[in-house]
Phi, psi and omega in degrees: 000301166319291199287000177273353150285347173292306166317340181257334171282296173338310215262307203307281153344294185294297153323324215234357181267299166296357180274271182354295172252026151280322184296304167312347187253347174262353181277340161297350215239279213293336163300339195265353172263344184268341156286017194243332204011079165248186191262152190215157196213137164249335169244132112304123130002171169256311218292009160297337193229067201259314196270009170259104201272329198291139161308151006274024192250178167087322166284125197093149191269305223263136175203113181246102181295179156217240189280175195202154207216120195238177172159180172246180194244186192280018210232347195062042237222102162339143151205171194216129158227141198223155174245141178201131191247155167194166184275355135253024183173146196227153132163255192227150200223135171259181147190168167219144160320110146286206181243356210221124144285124196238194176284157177281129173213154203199129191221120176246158181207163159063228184251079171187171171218152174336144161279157172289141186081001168322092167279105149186173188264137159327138179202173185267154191296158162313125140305344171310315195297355184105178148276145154118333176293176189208149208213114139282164169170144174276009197200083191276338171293323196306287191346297202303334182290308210275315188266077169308176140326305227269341190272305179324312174296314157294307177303333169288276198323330207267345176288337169250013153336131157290356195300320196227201185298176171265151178075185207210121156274087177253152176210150175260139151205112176057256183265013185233136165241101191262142180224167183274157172048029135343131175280061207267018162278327192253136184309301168332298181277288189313341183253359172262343157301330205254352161265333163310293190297331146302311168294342148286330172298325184296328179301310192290309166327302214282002174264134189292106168246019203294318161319347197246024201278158159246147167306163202291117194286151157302134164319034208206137200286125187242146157260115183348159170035011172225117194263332180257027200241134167214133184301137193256276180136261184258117155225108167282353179312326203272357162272030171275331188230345212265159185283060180293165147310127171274345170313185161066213165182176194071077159250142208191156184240147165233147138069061168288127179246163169206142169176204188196149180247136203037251168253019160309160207282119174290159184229155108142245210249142176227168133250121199266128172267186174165165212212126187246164174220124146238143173285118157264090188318143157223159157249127160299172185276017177239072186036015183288163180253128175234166176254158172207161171258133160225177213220105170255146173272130194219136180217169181194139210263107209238139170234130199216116139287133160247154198274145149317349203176130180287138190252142154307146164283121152247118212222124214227118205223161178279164183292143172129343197263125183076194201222140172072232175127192176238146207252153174276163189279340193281135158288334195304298184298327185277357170284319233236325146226175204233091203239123220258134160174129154323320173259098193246053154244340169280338180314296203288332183288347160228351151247118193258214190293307175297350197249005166269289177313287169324321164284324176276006171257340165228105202254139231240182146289170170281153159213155168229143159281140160188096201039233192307016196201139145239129205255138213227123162270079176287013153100307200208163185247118166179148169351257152012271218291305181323317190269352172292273204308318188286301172342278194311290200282006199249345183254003195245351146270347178270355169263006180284120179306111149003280205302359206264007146314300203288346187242040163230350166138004208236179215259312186202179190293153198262023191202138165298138182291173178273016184261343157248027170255312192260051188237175202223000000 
């Protein structure tokens, strides 16, 4: 016994010895950043990375800044290096201020790889650069434009530097060229790093880009490819209408989204939480019969578009969902779904031949129409589910036939058929 406590004093002690001089040693690391003067933040804000939509940023409920290191370069050039966590990826992030909002663009070298979650196309790399780089973009004249000799010859010099890691992440997001795995433990190299990146920034200012400018983004945490989708956080007001479990109590909203995606229905997305209490007989350890209270925790993921105009209600499932139902002229489709509605000449008037070959070709969550809102059991609260369902309602109200708008009251349909959403 004496000796598992010396040992646990041992342990103790030594923790705490090493707690100590972790601490001393990271209060030397922000002075040694603050006589160079720049700024050292230990919680940041969202609104440090608020106006950056580009992976590892835009993506995902969970996005946590951490410590964060501001300045200017020896060029007077803005920069930022940040710890940033998201649930796919943690780590360290540089940039510096262009002069120009520019196109999303992602240029990799060396011993690295594409970020998770990248949308853009391939295009081909400068022969300056060598082998091994691989060059994106959603706009290839711009790429072609911007990765001149001169931005390339930077981009080299700074991929063989010592400065930093071996290989190079670079990305435009929006007025920022932002790259991954800044070298920030030693001040020295991070600040010679952070004039390397500059002088690719300078390369990039010095290109007539200007035709490429983009507008001013909002101030407010955005999602990749959905510019008009913005984080709420809490709003409990919306558990006044939307069709939550009413059971329990401690009813509370988390990780509120709201947006819309082009000229689709706006929506939205919650995690509604909430508290069940029960009473429970128990036997103690001397044979008494005792009672106790518990408490389970319960949350579930609600999704809503509101509609242009209150709709009969209709509601549409894999088959299995509810009982009976209404049957379609397709067997294919009534083996694969199952759809409900009072009004079943509004069923048929919309889901019609085309609009079954749609539904089996995308086969959607259950969802019901119920007057202004239509609402989705996506299963999960997430990026994904959201933009699957809003994609799916937005070709799934554009196959709704005119006259049956019209005999809901609106002059003509509020959505384009898609064949004229997509002709060019």
């Amino acid at each position: 016994m004496k000796l598992f406590v010396v040992v646990v004093i041992v342990l103790f002690a030594a923790g705490l010895t090493w707690g100590i001089v972790a601490l001393v040693r990271r209060q030397r690391y922000i002075d040694s950043l603050r006589q160079r003067g720049w700024n050292f933040v230990n919680s940041p804000t969202f609104d440090a990375v608020a106006r950056l939509g580009n992976p590892p940023f835009g993506l995902g409920f969970v996005r946590k800044p951490d410590d964060q290191i501001t300045g200017l370069t020896a060029q007077g050039r803005p920069f930022q290096v940040i710890e940033y966590s998201t649930s796919h990826w943690s780590g360290w992030v540089g940039m510096v201020t262009l002069s120009r909002r520019l196109p999303e663009l992602w240029i990799t070298g060396g011993d690295t790889r594409p970020r998770y979650g990248v949308r853009a196309h391939a295009v081909p790399a400068p022969p300056q650069l060598g082998p091994g780089w691989q060059v994106g973009a959603l706009e290839p004249d711009f790429a072609a434009e911007l990765m001149n000799p001169q931005v390339c010859s930077q981009l080299s010099a700074m991929a063989m530097s010592n400065s930093g890691p071996p290989g190079l992440n670079v990305g435009i997001d929006s007025d920022q060229l932002v790259v991954l795995d800044p070298p920030r433990e030693k001040p020295e190299l991070l600040a010679a790093w952070l004039e390397q990146l500059g002088a690719v920034a300078a390369a990039i200012d010095a290109t007539p880009l200007d035709r490429w400018i983009q507008p001013e983004p909002q101030a407010r945490l955005t999602f990749y490819h959905h510019p008009d989708w913005y984080w709420v956080g809490v709003d409990d007001s919306l558990l006044e209408f939307t069709p939550v479990n009413r059971g329990g109590h401690a009813h509370s909203t988390s990780e509120v989204i709201r947006g819309r995606d082009g000229d689709g229905p706006p929506f939205v997305a919650f995690t509604h939480h909430w508290k069940t209490t029960r009473t429970e007989s128990y036997t103690d350890s001397e044979g008494r019969t005792q009672t106790r209270t518990v408490t389970e925790n319960h949350s579930e993921p609600i999704l809503g578009f509101q509609l242009p105009i209150r709709m009969p209600r209709l509601e549409v499932g894999p088959k299995g969902f509810g009982s009976g139902g209404i049957s379609f002229e397709s067997e294919a489709f009534n083996r694969q779904f199952a759809v409900h509605s009072q009004d079943t000449k509004f069923a048929y008037d919309v889901i019609h031949p085309r609009q079954m070959q749609y539904l089996m070709a995308n086969p959607p969550a259950s969802f019901r129409i119920e007057e202004e809102w239509a609402w989705f059991s996506p299963g999960e609260h997430s990026q994904p589910a959201i933009a699957h369902s809003s994609e799916f309602l937005r070709g799934f109200l554009a196959r709704v036939p005119r006259f049956v708008w019209r005999n809901l009251g609106l002059p003509d349909s509020p959505y384009p058929a898609p064949e004229i959403t997509h002709a060019r």
